[in-house]
PDB file of C-alpha atoms in Angstrom:
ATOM      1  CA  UNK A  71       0.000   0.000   0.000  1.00 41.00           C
ATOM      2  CA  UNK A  72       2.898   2.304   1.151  1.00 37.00           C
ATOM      3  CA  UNK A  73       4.403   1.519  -2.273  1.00 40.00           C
ATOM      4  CA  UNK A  74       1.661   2.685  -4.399  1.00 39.00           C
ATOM      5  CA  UNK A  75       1.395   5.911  -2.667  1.00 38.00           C
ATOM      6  CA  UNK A  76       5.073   6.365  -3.169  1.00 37.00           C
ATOM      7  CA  UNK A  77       4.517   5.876  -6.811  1.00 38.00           C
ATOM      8  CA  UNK A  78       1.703   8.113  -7.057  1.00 39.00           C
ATOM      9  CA  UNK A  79       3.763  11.043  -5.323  1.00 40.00           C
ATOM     10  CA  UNK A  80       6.282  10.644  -7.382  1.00 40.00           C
ATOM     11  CA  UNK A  81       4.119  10.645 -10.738  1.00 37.00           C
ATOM     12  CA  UNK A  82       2.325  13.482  -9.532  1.00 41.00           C
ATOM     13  CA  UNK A  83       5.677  15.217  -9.173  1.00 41.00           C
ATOM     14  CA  UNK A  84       6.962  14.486 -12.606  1.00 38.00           C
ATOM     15  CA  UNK A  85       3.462  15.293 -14.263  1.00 37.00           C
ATOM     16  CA  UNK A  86       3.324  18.784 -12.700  1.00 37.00           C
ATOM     17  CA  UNK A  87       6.953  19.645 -13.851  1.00 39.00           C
ATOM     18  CA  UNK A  88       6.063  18.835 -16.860  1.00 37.00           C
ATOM     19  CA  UNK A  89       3.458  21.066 -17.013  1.00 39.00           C
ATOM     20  CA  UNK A  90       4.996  23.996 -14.937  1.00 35.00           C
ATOM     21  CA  UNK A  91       7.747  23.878 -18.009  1.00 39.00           C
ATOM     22  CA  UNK A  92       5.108  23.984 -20.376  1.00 38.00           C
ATOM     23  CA  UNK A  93       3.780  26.801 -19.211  1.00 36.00           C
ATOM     24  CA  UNK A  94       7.257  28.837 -19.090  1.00 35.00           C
ATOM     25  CA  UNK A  95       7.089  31.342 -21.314  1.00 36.00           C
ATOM     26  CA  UNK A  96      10.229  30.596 -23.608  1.00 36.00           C
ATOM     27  CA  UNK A  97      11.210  34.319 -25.022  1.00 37.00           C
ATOM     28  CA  UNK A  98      11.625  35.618 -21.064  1.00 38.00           C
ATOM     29  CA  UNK A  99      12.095  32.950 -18.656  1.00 40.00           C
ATOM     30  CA  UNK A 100       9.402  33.162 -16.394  1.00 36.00           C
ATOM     31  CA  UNK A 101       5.860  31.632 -15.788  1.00 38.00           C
ATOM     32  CA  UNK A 102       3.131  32.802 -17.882  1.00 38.00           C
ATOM     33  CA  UNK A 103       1.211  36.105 -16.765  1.00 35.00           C
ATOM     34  CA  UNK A 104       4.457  36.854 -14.444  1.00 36.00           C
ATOM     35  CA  UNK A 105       5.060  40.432 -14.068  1.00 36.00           C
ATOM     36  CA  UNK A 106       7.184  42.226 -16.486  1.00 38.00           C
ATOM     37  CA  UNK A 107       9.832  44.417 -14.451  1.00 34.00           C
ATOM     38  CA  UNK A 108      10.819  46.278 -17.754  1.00 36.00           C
ATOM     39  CA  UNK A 109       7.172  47.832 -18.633  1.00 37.00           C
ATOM     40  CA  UNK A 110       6.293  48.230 -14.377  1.00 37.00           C
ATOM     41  CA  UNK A 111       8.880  50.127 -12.859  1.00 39.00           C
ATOM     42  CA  UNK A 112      12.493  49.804 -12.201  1.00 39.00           C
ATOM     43  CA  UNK A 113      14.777  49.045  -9.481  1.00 43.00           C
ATOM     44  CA  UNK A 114      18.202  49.274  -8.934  1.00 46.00           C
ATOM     45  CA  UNK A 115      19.396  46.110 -10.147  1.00 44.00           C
ATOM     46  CA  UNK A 116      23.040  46.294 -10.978  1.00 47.00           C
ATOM     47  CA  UNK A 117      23.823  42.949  -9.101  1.00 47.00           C
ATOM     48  CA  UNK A 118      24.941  39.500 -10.651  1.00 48.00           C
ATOM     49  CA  UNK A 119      21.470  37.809  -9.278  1.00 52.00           C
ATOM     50  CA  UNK A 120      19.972  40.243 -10.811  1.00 54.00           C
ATOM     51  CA  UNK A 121      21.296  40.197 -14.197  1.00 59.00           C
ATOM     52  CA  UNK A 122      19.700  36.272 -14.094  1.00 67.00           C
ATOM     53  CA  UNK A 123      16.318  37.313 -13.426  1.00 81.00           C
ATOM     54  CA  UNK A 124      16.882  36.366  -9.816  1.00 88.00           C
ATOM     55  CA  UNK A 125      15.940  38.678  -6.841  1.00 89.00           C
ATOM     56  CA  UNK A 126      17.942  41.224  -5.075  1.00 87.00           C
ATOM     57  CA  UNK A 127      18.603  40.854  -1.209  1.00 90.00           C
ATOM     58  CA  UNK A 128      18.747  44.156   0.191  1.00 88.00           C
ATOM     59  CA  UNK A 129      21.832  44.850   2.619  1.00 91.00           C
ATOM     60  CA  UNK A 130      20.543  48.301   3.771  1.00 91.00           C
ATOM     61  CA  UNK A 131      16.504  49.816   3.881  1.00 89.00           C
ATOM     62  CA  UNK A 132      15.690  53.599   3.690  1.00 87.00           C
ATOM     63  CA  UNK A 133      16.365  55.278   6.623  1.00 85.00           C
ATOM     64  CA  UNK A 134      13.107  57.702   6.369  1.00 80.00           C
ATOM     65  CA  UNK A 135      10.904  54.706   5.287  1.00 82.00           C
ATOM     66  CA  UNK A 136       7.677  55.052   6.151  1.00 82.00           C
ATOM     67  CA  UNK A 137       5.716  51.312   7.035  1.00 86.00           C
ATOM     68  CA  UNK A 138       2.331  50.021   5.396  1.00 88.00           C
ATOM     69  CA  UNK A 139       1.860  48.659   8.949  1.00 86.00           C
ATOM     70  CA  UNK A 140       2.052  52.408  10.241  1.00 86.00           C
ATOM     71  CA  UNK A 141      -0.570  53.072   8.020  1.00 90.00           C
ATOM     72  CA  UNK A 142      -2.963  50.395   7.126  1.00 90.00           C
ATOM     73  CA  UNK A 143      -6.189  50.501   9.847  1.00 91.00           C
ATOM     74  CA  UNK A 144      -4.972  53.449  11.205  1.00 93.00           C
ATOM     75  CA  UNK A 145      -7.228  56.335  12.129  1.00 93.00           C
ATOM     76  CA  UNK A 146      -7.195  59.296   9.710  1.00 95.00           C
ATOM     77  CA  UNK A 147      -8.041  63.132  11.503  1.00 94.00           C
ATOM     78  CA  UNK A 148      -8.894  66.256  10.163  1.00 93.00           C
ATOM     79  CA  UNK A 149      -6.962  69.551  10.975  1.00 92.00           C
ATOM     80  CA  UNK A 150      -8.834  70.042  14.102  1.00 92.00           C
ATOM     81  CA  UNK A 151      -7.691  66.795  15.622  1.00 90.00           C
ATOM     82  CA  UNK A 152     -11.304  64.813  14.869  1.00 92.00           C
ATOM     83  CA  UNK A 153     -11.151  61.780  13.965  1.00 93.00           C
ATOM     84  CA  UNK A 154     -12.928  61.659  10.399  1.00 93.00           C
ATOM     85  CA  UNK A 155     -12.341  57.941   9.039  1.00 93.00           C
ATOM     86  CA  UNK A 156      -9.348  54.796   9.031  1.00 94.00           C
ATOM     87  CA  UNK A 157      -7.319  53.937   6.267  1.00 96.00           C
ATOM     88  CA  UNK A 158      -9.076  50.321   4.576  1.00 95.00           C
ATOM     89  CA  UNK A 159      -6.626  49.790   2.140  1.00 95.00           C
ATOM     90  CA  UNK A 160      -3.818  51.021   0.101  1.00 95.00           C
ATOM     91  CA  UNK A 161      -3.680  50.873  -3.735  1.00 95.00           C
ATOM     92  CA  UNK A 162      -0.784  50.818  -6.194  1.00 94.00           C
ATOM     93  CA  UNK A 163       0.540  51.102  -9.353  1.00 94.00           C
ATOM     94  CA  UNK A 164       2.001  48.350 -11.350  1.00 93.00           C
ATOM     95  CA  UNK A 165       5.757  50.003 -10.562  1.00 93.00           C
ATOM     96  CA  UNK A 166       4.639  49.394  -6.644  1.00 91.00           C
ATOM     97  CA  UNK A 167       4.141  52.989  -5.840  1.00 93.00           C
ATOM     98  CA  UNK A 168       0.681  53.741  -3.328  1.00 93.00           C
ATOM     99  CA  UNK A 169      -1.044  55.539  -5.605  1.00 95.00           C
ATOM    100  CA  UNK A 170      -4.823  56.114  -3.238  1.00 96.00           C
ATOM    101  CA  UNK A 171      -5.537  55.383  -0.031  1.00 96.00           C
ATOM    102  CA  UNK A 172      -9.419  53.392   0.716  1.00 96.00           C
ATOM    103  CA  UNK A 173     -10.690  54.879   4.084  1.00 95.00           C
ATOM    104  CA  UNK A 174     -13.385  54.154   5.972  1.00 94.00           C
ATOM    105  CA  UNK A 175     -15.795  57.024   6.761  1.00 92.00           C
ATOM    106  CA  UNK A 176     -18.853  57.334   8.435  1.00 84.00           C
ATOM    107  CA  UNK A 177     -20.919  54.662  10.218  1.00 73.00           C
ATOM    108  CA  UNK A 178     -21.660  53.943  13.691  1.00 72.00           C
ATOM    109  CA  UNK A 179     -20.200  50.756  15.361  1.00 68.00           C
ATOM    110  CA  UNK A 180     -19.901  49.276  11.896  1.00 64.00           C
ATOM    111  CA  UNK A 181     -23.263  50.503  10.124  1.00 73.00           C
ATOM    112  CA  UNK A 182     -23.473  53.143   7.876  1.00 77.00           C
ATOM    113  CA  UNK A 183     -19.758  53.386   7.023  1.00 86.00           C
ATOM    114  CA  UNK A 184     -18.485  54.545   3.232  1.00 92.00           C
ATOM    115  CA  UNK A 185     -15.155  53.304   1.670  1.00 95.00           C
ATOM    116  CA  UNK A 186     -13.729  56.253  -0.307  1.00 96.00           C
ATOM    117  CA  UNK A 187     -10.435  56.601  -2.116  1.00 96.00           C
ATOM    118  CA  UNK A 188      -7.971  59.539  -1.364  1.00 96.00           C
ATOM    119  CA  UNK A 189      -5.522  60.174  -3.472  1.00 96.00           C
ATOM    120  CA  UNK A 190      -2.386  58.789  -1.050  1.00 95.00           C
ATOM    121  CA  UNK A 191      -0.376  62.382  -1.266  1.00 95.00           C
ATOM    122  CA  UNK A 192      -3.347  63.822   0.527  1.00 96.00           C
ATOM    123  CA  UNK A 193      -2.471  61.716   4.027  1.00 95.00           C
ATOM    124  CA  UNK A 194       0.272  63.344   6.180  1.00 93.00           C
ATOM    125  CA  UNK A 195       2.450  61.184   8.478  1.00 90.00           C
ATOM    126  CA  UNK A 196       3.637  62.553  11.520  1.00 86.00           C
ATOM    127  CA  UNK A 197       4.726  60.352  14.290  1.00 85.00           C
ATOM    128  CA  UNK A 198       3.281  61.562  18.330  1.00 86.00           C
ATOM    129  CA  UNK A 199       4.299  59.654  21.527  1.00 86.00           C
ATOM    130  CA  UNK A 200       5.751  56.709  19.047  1.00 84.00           C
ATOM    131  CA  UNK A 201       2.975  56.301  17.624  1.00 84.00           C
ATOM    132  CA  UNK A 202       1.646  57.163  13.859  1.00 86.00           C
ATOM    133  CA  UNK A 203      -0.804  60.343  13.155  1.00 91.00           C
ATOM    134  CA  UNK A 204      -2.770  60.335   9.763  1.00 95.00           C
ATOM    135  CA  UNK A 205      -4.104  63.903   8.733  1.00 95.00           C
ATOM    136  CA  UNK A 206      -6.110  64.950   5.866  1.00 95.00           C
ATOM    137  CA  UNK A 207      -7.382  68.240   4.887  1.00 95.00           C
ATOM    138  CA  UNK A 208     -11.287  67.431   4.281  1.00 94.00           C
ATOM    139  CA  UNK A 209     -13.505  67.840   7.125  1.00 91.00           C
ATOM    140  CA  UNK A 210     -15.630  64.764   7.805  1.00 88.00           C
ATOM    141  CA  UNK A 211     -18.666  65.653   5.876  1.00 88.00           C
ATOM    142  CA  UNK A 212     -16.534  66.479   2.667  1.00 92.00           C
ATOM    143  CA  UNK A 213     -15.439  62.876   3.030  1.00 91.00           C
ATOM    144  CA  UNK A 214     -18.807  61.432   3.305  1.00 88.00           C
ATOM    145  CA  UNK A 215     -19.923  62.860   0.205  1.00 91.00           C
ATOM    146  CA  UNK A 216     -17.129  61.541  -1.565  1.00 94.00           C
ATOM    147  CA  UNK A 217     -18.026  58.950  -4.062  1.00 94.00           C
ATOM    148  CA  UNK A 218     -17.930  55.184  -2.637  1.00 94.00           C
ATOM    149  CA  UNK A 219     -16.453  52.200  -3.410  1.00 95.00           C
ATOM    150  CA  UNK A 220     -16.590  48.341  -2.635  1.00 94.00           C
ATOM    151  CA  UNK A 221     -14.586  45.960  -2.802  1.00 94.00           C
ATOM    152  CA  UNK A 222     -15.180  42.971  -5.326  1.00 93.00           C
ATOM    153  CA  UNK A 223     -13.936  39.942  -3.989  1.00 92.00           C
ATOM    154  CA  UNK A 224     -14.512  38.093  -7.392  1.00 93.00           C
ATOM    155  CA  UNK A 225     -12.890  40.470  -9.389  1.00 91.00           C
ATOM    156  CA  UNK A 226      -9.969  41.269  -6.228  1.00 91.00           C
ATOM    157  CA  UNK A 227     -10.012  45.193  -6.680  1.00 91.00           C
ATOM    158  CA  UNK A 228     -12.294  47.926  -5.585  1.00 94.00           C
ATOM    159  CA  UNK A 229     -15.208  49.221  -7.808  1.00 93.00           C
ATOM    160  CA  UNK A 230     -17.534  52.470  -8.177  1.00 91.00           C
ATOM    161  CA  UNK A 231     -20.297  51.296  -5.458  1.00 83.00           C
ATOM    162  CA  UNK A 232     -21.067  52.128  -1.949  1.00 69.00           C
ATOM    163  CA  UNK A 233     -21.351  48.362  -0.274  1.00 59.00           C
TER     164      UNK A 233
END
């Protein structure tokens, strides 16, 4: 019994390398519908690995960096210090940079809320007592006006739409 699984594994494992290779796409190396780094964006990649379509390892991170986790399902204030909505999500580009930030607005223990998008050079960062501040210059009813969005879990990206 122990031998038949054996073989099974191991023709399971031969079939799907076989197809995995079949799917390669032959003029660039990589599996089909993998993302083109030449036509998204560009990094510095002036090392050997690189060169071989292999990643970079990164000896050093900028100092100034600012976190997604400093960010994401944090609570967003106006000028006045109010607190006006919390950041959903974060969208961006196909070169990787956040392009609009999905906050939450509205609502009441859950009901009512609104996702809107912000465009993410409207949110200011400042850090308080260690801990992350998100501003935005709209006051809380601008915000609730703005146009909605949900998120499509079919499609995996947010649409026009309240929920």
């Amino acid at each position: 019994m122990l031998k038949s699984y054996l073989l099974a594994g191991a023709l399971i494992a031969t079939l799907s390398g076989a197809a995995l290779a079949e799917q390669m796409n032959r003029t660039t190396d990589r599996p089909a519908g993998a993302m083109d780094r030449s036509t998204t964006g560009t990094m510095d990649r002036s090392t050997t690995g690189a060169a071989a379509g292999r990643p970079d390892f990164l000896t050093t991170l900028p100092q100034n960096a600012l976190l997604v986790s400093n960010i994401h399902d944090q609570n967003v204030y106006d000028p006045q210090e109010n607190k006006i909505g919390e950041v959903k999500d974060l969208v961006l580009d196909r070169g990787g940079k956040v392009t609009a930030a999905i906050l939450s607005v509205g609502g009441f223990l859950g009901m009512g809320e609104k996702d809107i998008a912000v465009a993410f050079s409207d949110l200011r960062a400042t850090e308080r007592n260690n801990k992350w501040w998100l501003t935005i210059n709209a006051t809380k009813d601008e915000l609730k006006n703005a146009t909605g969005f949900r998120f499509d879990k079919n499609k995996g990206l947010w649409t026009l739409g309240s929920k």
